[in-house]
């Protein structure tokens, strides 16, 4: 029994010694110091990186600003065209109707309704050709297409509130830039994880 | 909002942005001065190379610079930084092609074991052998046990901080470190017994 107790005490002593040895070895495993001046080297590198990032962001804002100005110019051009062309289109549309209506009334009196449209059509075609001949040749290429309903609404809004339209264009550009930055950050975060 | 007030608002925003930018730079500088050593030691614990550890430290703080806007909202910058450093070091190790340097053979390491006149030479030699063996034994541990053990050797890291860095629970950290130590003790015991029998 005494032998067993001695053996047990010896085993505990060896176990404690082994634990001590393991602790010492693990502490040594982690004991390491960087070369002198690590903080200064890191800060110098960060400063250089910061300048690079600032340059890149400046270029990005220049591109975004140019795009915003381009959008504003296009919006202003769209608002200018309908104001010049709208008046010219109206008379040809109204004139044949008026002529057609008058002739139709005359026709109704005479009892010849369907036939009265043809003289109206001829006169409207004649009027349109005349109008076209009177219009100056526009130095625009490609030939302007008729505006869609949405484009007309946008053009009228820009014409009526140019400053607000420019502000909206700028805000939208900034929002797009923020979304782009968030996507970049999300990609970076995924790479960190 | 008229033109004048819009201009004033714009200038105020610009001033705020500049103040935030300067504040961020100062925050990052403080972070570097307080935690560069910890980041380095975390990187070294994984990479076992001074050169790689310093590169990893640089990369860690570059990432902090890029995510600088998040820094203001971080409650525990030290643990946040440790997590980034850990991930950077792990990613670098995956791309490592050359063999890891053994700490004792690293001549750049200014911290060398002082040879005490009181310590017998054979004891010093034995300790060096144990340290060398420990490198291999730790590298051979399963990843789930190795990572908490490696971080636990850093005196700056508490079990809670290790848990946050690794993304596991604190109880898991304690149990895995305990298990890792048990394995290492067993292997060291075997090595010690073997060396004694060889010595006889």
Short mmCIF file of C-alpha atoms in Angstrom, two decimals:
data_model
loop_
_atom_site.label_atom_id
_atom_site.label_comp_id
_atom_site.label_asym_id
_atom_site.label_seq_id
_atom_site.Cartn_x
_atom_site.Cartn_y
_atom_site.Cartn_z
CA UNK A 1 0.00 0.00 0.00
CA UNK A 2 2.80 2.31 0.93
CA UNK A 3 4.47 1.46 -2.35
CA UNK A 4 1.29 2.30 -4.19
CA UNK A 5 0.99 5.61 -2.38
CA UNK A 6 4.58 6.43 -3.18
CA UNK A 7 3.99 5.49 -6.79
CA UNK A 8 0.85 7.67 -6.89
CA UNK A 9 2.65 10.61 -5.36
CA UNK A 10 5.45 10.14 -7.86
CA UNK A 11 2.97 10.08 -10.71
CA UNK A 12 1.32 13.28 -9.50
CA UNK A 13 4.71 14.91 -9.17
CA UNK A 14 5.64 13.85 -12.70
CA UNK A 15 2.28 15.10 -13.95
CA UNK A 16 2.80 18.49 -12.28
CA UNK A 17 6.32 18.65 -13.64
CA UNK A 18 5.04 17.81 -17.09
CA UNK A 19 2.36 20.47 -16.83
CA UNK A 20 5.02 22.96 -15.79
CA UNK A 21 7.19 21.93 -18.68
CA UNK A 22 4.29 22.23 -21.08
CA UNK A 23 3.41 25.67 -19.74
CA UNK A 24 7.01 26.78 -20.13
CA UNK A 25 7.20 25.41 -23.66
CA UNK A 26 3.89 27.01 -24.67
CA UNK A 27 4.95 30.35 -23.24
CA UNK A 28 8.16 30.10 -25.23
CA UNK A 29 6.16 29.16 -28.33
CA UNK A 30 4.37 32.51 -28.12
CA UNK A 31 7.27 34.60 -26.86
CA UNK A 32 8.26 36.65 -29.82
CA UNK A 33 8.91 40.33 -30.30
CA UNK A 34 8.80 42.24 -33.56
CA UNK A 35 11.75 44.14 -34.95
CA UNK A 36 12.18 47.60 -33.47
CA UNK A 37 10.13 50.30 -35.14
CA UNK A 38 7.20 48.15 -36.27
CA UNK A 39 4.65 50.86 -35.44
CA UNK A 40 6.51 53.48 -37.48
CA UNK A 41 6.79 51.18 -40.48
CA UNK A 42 3.09 50.35 -40.29
CA UNK A 43 2.11 54.02 -39.99
CA UNK A 44 4.35 54.98 -42.92
CA UNK A 45 2.77 52.26 -45.05
CA UNK A 46 -0.72 53.38 -44.02
CA UNK A 47 0.07 56.96 -44.92
CA UNK A 48 1.16 55.91 -48.41
CA UNK A 49 -1.93 53.74 -48.79
CA UNK A 50 -4.18 56.56 -47.61
CA UNK A 51 -2.76 58.90 -50.26
CA UNK A 52 -3.36 56.28 -52.94
CA UNK A 53 -6.94 55.80 -51.80
CA UNK A 54 -7.54 59.55 -51.78
CA UNK A 55 -6.23 59.84 -55.35
CA UNK A 56 -8.46 57.01 -56.50
CA UNK A 57 -11.53 58.56 -54.85
CA UNK A 58 -10.79 61.94 -56.50
CA UNK A 59 -10.72 60.30 -59.91
CA UNK A 60 -13.95 58.50 -59.11
CA UNK A 61 -15.69 61.77 -58.13
CA UNK A 62 -14.47 63.45 -61.31
CA UNK A 63 -16.03 60.68 -63.39
CA UNK A 64 -19.25 60.81 -61.35
CA UNK A 65 -19.38 64.60 -61.63
CA UNK A 66 -18.88 64.44 -65.39
CA UNK A 67 -21.69 61.92 -65.69
CA UNK A 68 -23.98 64.10 -63.59
CA UNK A 69 -23.25 67.12 -65.77
CA UNK A 70 -23.90 64.99 -68.86
CA UNK A 71 -27.26 63.88 -67.49
CA UNK A 72 -28.23 67.47 -66.72
CA UNK A 73 -27.24 68.61 -70.23
CA UNK A 74 -29.25 65.79 -71.84
CA UNK A 75 -32.25 66.62 -69.64
CA UNK A 76 -31.96 70.29 -70.59
CA UNK A 77 -31.74 69.40 -74.30
CA UNK A 78 -34.82 67.20 -74.01
CA UNK A 79 -36.72 70.03 -72.36
CA UNK A 80 -35.65 72.46 -75.13
CA UNK A 81 -36.80 70.35 -78.11
CA UNK A 82 -40.46 69.81 -77.26
CA UNK A 83 -40.88 73.54 -76.52
CA UNK A 84 -39.74 74.38 -80.09
CA UNK A 85 -41.39 71.53 -81.96
CA UNK A 86 -44.67 71.26 -80.07
CA UNK A 87 -46.12 74.47 -81.46
CA UNK A 88 -45.22 73.48 -84.97
CA UNK A 89 -46.93 70.12 -84.74
CA UNK A 90 -50.15 71.48 -83.37
CA UNK A 91 -51.35 73.52 -86.30
CA UNK A 92 -51.13 70.63 -88.81
CA UNK A 93 -53.20 68.43 -86.48
CA UNK A 94 -55.78 71.07 -85.72
CA UNK A 95 -56.14 72.51 -89.23
CA UNK A 96 -57.33 69.37 -91.01
CA UNK A 97 -59.77 68.61 -88.20
CA UNK A 98 -61.26 72.02 -88.48
CA UNK A 99 -61.44 71.72 -92.22
CA UNK A 100 -62.79 68.21 -91.98
CA UNK A 101 -65.38 69.24 -89.44
CA UNK A 102 -66.55 72.13 -91.52
CA UNK A 103 -66.80 70.02 -94.61
CA UNK A 104 -68.44 67.24 -92.61
CA UNK A 105 -71.06 69.70 -91.41
CA UNK A 106 -71.63 70.77 -94.95
CA UNK A 107 -71.74 67.16 -95.97
CA UNK A 108 -74.29 66.33 -93.33
CA UNK A 109 -76.46 69.07 -94.61
CA UNK A 110 -76.13 67.63 -98.09
CA UNK A 111 -76.38 64.01 -96.88
CA UNK A 112 -72.97 62.91 -98.14
CA UNK A 113 -71.07 62.14 -94.87
CA UNK A 114 -68.39 59.63 -95.90
CA UNK A 115 -67.38 61.49 -99.02
CA UNK A 116 -66.64 64.67 -97.16
CA UNK A 117 -63.59 63.14 -95.40
CA UNK A 118 -61.56 62.82 -98.57
CA UNK A 119 -61.34 66.54 -99.33
CA UNK A 120 -60.38 67.02 -95.64
CA UNK A 121 -57.57 64.50 -95.94
CA UNK A 122 -56.24 66.08 -99.11
CA UNK A 123 -56.24 69.47 -97.50
CA UNK A 124 -54.50 68.15 -94.38
CA UNK A 125 -51.82 66.49 -96.48
CA UNK A 126 -51.44 69.69 -98.45
CA UNK A 127 -51.18 71.68 -95.24
CA UNK A 128 -48.57 69.33 -93.77
CA UNK A 129 -46.45 69.53 -96.93
CA UNK A 130 -46.71 73.27 -96.82
CA UNK A 131 -45.76 73.30 -93.16
CA UNK A 132 -42.81 71.04 -93.81
CA UNK A 133 -41.60 73.19 -96.63
CA UNK A 134 -41.78 76.22 -94.36
CA UNK A 135 -39.80 74.52 -91.55
CA UNK A 136 -36.06 75.22 -91.50
CA UNK A 137 -33.74 72.25 -91.87
CA UNK A 138 -32.50 71.22 -88.41
CA UNK A 139 -28.82 70.43 -87.97
CA UNK A 140 -29.50 67.43 -85.79
CA UNK A 141 -28.30 63.93 -86.37
CA UNK A 142 -29.76 61.40 -85.94
CA UNK A 143 -33.26 62.67 -86.75
CA UNK A 144 -35.20 63.22 -83.55
CA UNK A 145 -37.75 60.59 -82.78
CA UNK A 146 -41.09 61.53 -81.24
CA UNK A 147 -40.87 61.57 -77.45
CA UNK A 148 -42.53 58.91 -75.39
CA UNK A 149 -45.00 59.88 -72.69
CA UNK A 150 -42.38 59.40 -69.96
CA UNK A 151 -39.86 61.52 -71.82
CA UNK A 152 -42.42 64.27 -72.30
CA UNK A 153 -43.21 64.24 -68.58
CA UNK A 154 -39.52 64.34 -67.67
CA UNK A 155 -38.84 67.11 -70.15
CA UNK A 156 -41.71 69.23 -68.84
CA UNK A 157 -40.54 68.68 -65.25
CA UNK A 158 -36.97 69.68 -66.11
CA UNK A 159 -38.22 72.74 -67.98
CA UNK A 160 -40.35 73.80 -65.06
CA UNK A 161 -37.93 72.93 -62.21
CA UNK A 162 -34.38 72.87 -63.63
CA UNK A 163 -32.62 73.25 -60.28
CA UNK A 164 -34.60 70.47 -58.64
CA UNK A 165 -33.97 68.23 -61.63
CA UNK A 166 -30.22 68.88 -61.37
CA UNK A 167 -30.32 68.16 -57.63
CA UNK A 168 -32.18 64.91 -58.22
CA UNK A 169 -29.61 63.89 -60.84
CA UNK A 170 -26.79 64.65 -58.39
CA UNK A 171 -28.46 62.75 -55.53
CA UNK A 172 -29.07 59.78 -57.77
CA UNK A 173 -25.41 59.79 -58.83
CA UNK A 174 -24.32 59.92 -55.18
CA UNK A 175 -26.66 57.06 -54.31
CA UNK A 176 -25.19 54.99 -57.14
CA UNK A 177 -21.69 55.78 -55.87
CA UNK A 178 -22.69 54.73 -52.32
CA UNK A 179 -24.16 51.46 -53.62
CA UNK A 180 -20.96 50.79 -55.53
CA UNK A 181 -18.84 51.45 -52.42
CA UNK A 182 -21.07 49.20 -50.32
CA UNK A 183 -20.70 46.41 -52.87
CA UNK A 184 -16.95 46.82 -52.77
CA UNK A 185 -17.00 46.75 -48.98
CA UNK A 186 -19.20 43.66 -48.98
CA UNK A 187 -16.74 41.93 -51.30
CA UNK A 188 -13.89 42.93 -49.02
CA UNK A 189 -15.77 41.71 -45.93
CA UNK A 190 -16.39 38.36 -47.58
CA UNK A 191 -12.72 38.02 -48.35
CA UNK A 192 -11.85 38.90 -44.69
CA UNK A 193 -14.26 36.23 -43.41
CA UNK B 1 -34.31 75.68 -49.20
CA UNK B 2 -32.75 78.70 -50.89
CA UNK B 3 -29.36 78.90 -52.52
CA UNK B 4 -27.64 80.50 -49.52
CA UNK B 5 -28.77 77.94 -46.98
CA UNK B 6 -27.90 75.16 -49.42
CA UNK B 7 -24.35 76.46 -49.67
CA UNK B 8 -24.04 76.71 -45.90
CA UNK B 9 -25.31 73.14 -45.53
CA UNK B 10 -22.83 71.98 -48.13
CA UNK B 11 -19.92 73.64 -46.34
CA UNK B 12 -21.02 72.17 -43.01
CA UNK B 13 -21.14 68.71 -44.56
CA UNK B 14 -17.66 69.13 -46.01
CA UNK B 15 -16.29 70.30 -42.65
CA UNK B 16 -17.89 67.30 -40.97
CA UNK B 17 -16.39 64.94 -43.54
CA UNK B 18 -12.92 66.41 -43.03
CA UNK B 19 -13.28 66.23 -39.24
CA UNK B 20 -14.37 62.61 -39.46
CA UNK B 21 -11.46 61.82 -41.80
CA UNK B 22 -8.92 63.39 -39.43
CA UNK B 23 -10.58 61.67 -36.49
CA UNK B 24 -10.32 58.35 -38.28
CA UNK B 25 -6.63 58.87 -38.97
CA UNK B 26 -5.99 59.61 -35.32
CA UNK B 27 -8.03 56.60 -34.25
CA UNK B 28 -6.08 54.34 -36.57
CA UNK B 29 -2.78 55.72 -35.32
CA UNK B 30 -3.80 55.02 -31.73
CA UNK B 31 -4.89 51.55 -32.77
CA UNK B 32 -1.51 50.90 -34.37
CA UNK B 33 0.48 52.11 -31.40
CA UNK B 34 -1.58 50.11 -28.92
CA UNK B 35 -2.07 46.87 -30.85
CA UNK B 36 0.68 46.43 -33.44
CA UNK B 37 2.58 44.09 -31.16
CA UNK B 38 -0.50 41.94 -30.49
CA UNK B 39 -1.30 41.77 -34.20
CA UNK B 40 2.29 40.78 -34.92
CA UNK B 41 2.21 38.04 -32.31
CA UNK B 42 -1.08 36.67 -33.59
CA UNK B 43 0.37 36.59 -37.10
CA UNK B 44 3.58 34.97 -35.89
CA UNK B 45 1.65 32.34 -33.90
CA UNK B 46 0.08 31.23 -37.19
CA UNK B 47 2.84 31.84 -39.71
CA UNK B 48 5.95 31.14 -37.56
CA UNK B 49 8.01 33.53 -39.64
CA UNK B 50 9.05 37.05 -38.72
CA UNK B 51 9.01 38.24 -42.31
CA UNK B 52 5.54 36.84 -43.00
CA UNK B 53 4.27 38.06 -39.64
CA UNK B 54 5.30 41.63 -40.41
CA UNK B 55 3.72 41.46 -43.87
CA UNK B 56 0.53 40.15 -42.30
CA UNK B 57 0.62 42.98 -39.74
CA UNK B 58 0.92 45.56 -42.52
CA UNK B 59 -1.94 43.98 -44.43
CA UNK B 60 -4.11 43.89 -41.31
CA UNK B 61 -3.81 47.60 -40.74
CA UNK B 62 -4.30 48.36 -44.41
CA UNK B 63 -7.63 46.55 -44.18
CA UNK B 64 -8.44 48.59 -41.07
CA UNK B 65 -7.74 51.73 -43.08
CA UNK B 66 -10.12 50.59 -45.81
CA UNK B 67 -12.86 49.75 -43.31
CA UNK B 68 -12.12 52.91 -41.32
CA UNK B 69 -15.76 54.01 -41.40
CA UNK B 70 -16.74 50.91 -39.42
CA UNK B 71 -14.21 51.69 -36.69
CA UNK B 72 -16.38 54.29 -34.99
CA UNK B 73 -19.10 51.70 -34.42
CA UNK B 74 -16.83 49.01 -33.02
CA UNK B 75 -17.24 48.39 -29.27
CA UNK B 76 -14.07 46.36 -28.80
CA UNK B 77 -11.42 47.51 -31.28
CA UNK B 78 -8.79 45.15 -29.87
CA UNK B 79 -10.85 42.01 -30.50
CA UNK B 80 -12.07 43.34 -33.84
CA UNK B 81 -8.46 43.88 -34.84
CA UNK B 82 -7.44 40.45 -33.54
CA UNK B 83 -10.13 38.86 -35.70
CA UNK B 84 -8.88 40.65 -38.81
CA UNK B 85 -5.26 39.74 -38.01
CA UNK B 86 -6.24 36.13 -37.49
CA UNK B 87 -8.05 35.95 -40.84
CA UNK B 88 -5.17 37.63 -42.65
CA UNK B 89 -2.68 35.20 -41.13
CA UNK B 90 -4.82 32.16 -41.94
CA UNK B 91 -5.24 33.31 -45.54
CA UNK B 92 -1.50 33.85 -45.86
CA UNK B 93 -0.73 30.45 -44.44
CA UNK B 94 -2.91 28.85 -47.06
CA UNK B 95 -0.72 30.44 -49.71
CA UNK B 96 2.51 29.71 -47.95
CA UNK B 97 4.80 27.56 -50.02
CA UNK B 98 7.99 27.56 -48.07
CA UNK B 99 8.52 25.61 -44.84
CA UNK B 100 7.87 27.38 -41.57
CA UNK B 101 10.95 28.57 -39.71
CA UNK B 102 11.54 26.98 -36.39
CA UNK B 103 11.60 29.60 -33.68
CA UNK B 104 14.84 28.48 -32.09
CA UNK B 105 16.72 28.53 -35.39
CA UNK B 106 15.46 31.98 -36.25
CA UNK B 107 18.42 34.32 -35.90
CA UNK B 108 16.22 37.39 -36.18
CA UNK B 109 14.50 36.54 -32.95
CA UNK B 110 15.99 38.87 -30.38
CA UNK B 111 14.33 37.00 -27.55
CA UNK B 112 16.54 34.02 -26.93
CA UNK B 113 16.58 31.83 -23.94
CA UNK B 114 19.21 33.13 -21.59
CA UNK B 115 21.59 30.41 -20.65
CA UNK B 116 21.57 30.42 -16.92
CA UNK B 117 24.68 29.36 -15.13
CA UNK B 118 22.42 27.67 -12.62
CA UNK B 119 20.68 25.55 -15.24
CA UNK B 120 22.53 22.46 -16.16
CA UNK B 121 23.49 22.26 -19.79
CA UNK B 122 21.63 19.03 -20.33
CA UNK B 123 18.49 20.59 -18.85
CA UNK B 124 18.79 23.52 -21.25
CA UNK B 125 19.29 21.16 -24.11
CA UNK B 126 16.30 19.12 -23.04
CA UNK B 127 14.11 22.21 -22.86
CA UNK B 128 15.21 23.17 -26.35
CA UNK B 129 14.33 19.73 -27.57
CA UNK B 130 10.91 19.97 -25.95
CA UNK B 131 10.31 23.37 -27.55
CA UNK B 132 11.35 22.06 -30.94
CA UNK B 133 9.15 19.02 -30.54
CA UNK B 134 6.27 21.20 -29.42
CA UNK B 135 6.32 23.07 -32.74
CA UNK B 136 5.72 19.85 -34.60
CA UNK B 137 3.21 18.57 -32.07
CA UNK B 138 1.11 21.74 -32.22
CA UNK B 139 1.22 21.73 -36.02
CA UNK B 140 -0.03 18.13 -35.96
CA UNK B 141 -3.05 18.95 -33.78
CA UNK B 142 -6.46 19.07 -35.44
CA UNK B 143 -7.32 22.59 -36.55
CA UNK B 144 -10.22 22.92 -34.08
CA UNK B 145 -7.85 22.28 -31.19
CA UNK B 146 -4.77 23.99 -32.59
CA UNK B 147 -6.32 27.40 -33.19
CA UNK B 148 -7.67 28.04 -29.66
CA UNK B 149 -4.48 26.64 -28.15
CA UNK B 150 -2.26 28.91 -30.26
CA UNK B 151 -4.25 31.99 -29.31
CA UNK B 152 -4.34 30.95 -25.66
CA UNK B 153 -0.52 31.14 -25.58
CA UNK B 154 -0.79 34.90 -26.14
CA UNK B 155 -1.00 36.55 -22.76
CA UNK B 156 -2.96 39.48 -24.21
CA UNK B 157 -5.89 37.30 -25.23
CA UNK B 158 -8.56 36.29 -22.73
CA UNK B 159 -10.81 33.26 -23.39
CA UNK B 160 -13.67 35.63 -24.27
CA UNK B 161 -11.51 37.47 -26.80
CA UNK B 162 -10.30 34.18 -28.26
CA UNK B 163 -13.91 33.06 -28.57
CA UNK B 164 -14.87 36.23 -30.47
CA UNK B 165 -11.80 36.00 -32.71
CA UNK B 166 -12.53 32.42 -33.68
CA UNK B 167 -16.28 32.83 -33.78
CA UNK B 168 -16.96 30.10 -31.23
CA UNK B 169 -18.28 30.05 -27.67
CA UNK B 170 -16.14 30.72 -24.64
CA UNK B 171 -16.92 27.29 -23.22
CA UNK B 172 -15.78 25.73 -26.50
CA UNK B 173 -12.48 27.63 -26.21
CA UNK B 174 -11.84 26.32 -22.71
CA UNK B 175 -12.73 22.74 -23.55
CA UNK B 176 -10.69 22.69 -26.75
CA UNK B 177 -7.64 24.21 -25.06
CA UNK B 178 -7.93 21.65 -22.28
CA UNK B 179 -8.22 18.82 -24.78
CA UNK B 180 -5.26 20.14 -26.80
CA UNK B 181 -3.11 20.33 -23.67
CA UNK B 182 -4.05 16.78 -22.75
CA UNK B 183 -2.93 15.54 -26.15
CA UNK B 184 0.32 17.49 -25.97
CA UNK B 185 1.02 16.23 -22.44
CA UNK B 186 0.51 12.67 -23.56
CA UNK B 187 2.81 13.06 -26.54
CA UNK B 188 5.46 14.90 -24.52
CA UNK B 189 5.33 12.19 -21.89
CA UNK B 190 5.94 9.63 -24.57
CA UNK B 191 8.83 11.66 -26.01
CA UNK B 192 10.35 12.14 -22.55
CA UNK B 193 10.13 8.44 -21.78
CA UNK B 194 11.64 7.61 -25.16
CA UNK B 195 14.55 10.01 -24.71
CA UNK B 196 15.25 8.59 -21.26
CA UNK B 197 15.28 5.05 -22.56
CA UNK B 198 17.57 6.11 -25.42
CA UNK B 199 19.79 7.87 -22.95
CA UNK B 200 20.09 4.72 -20.89
#
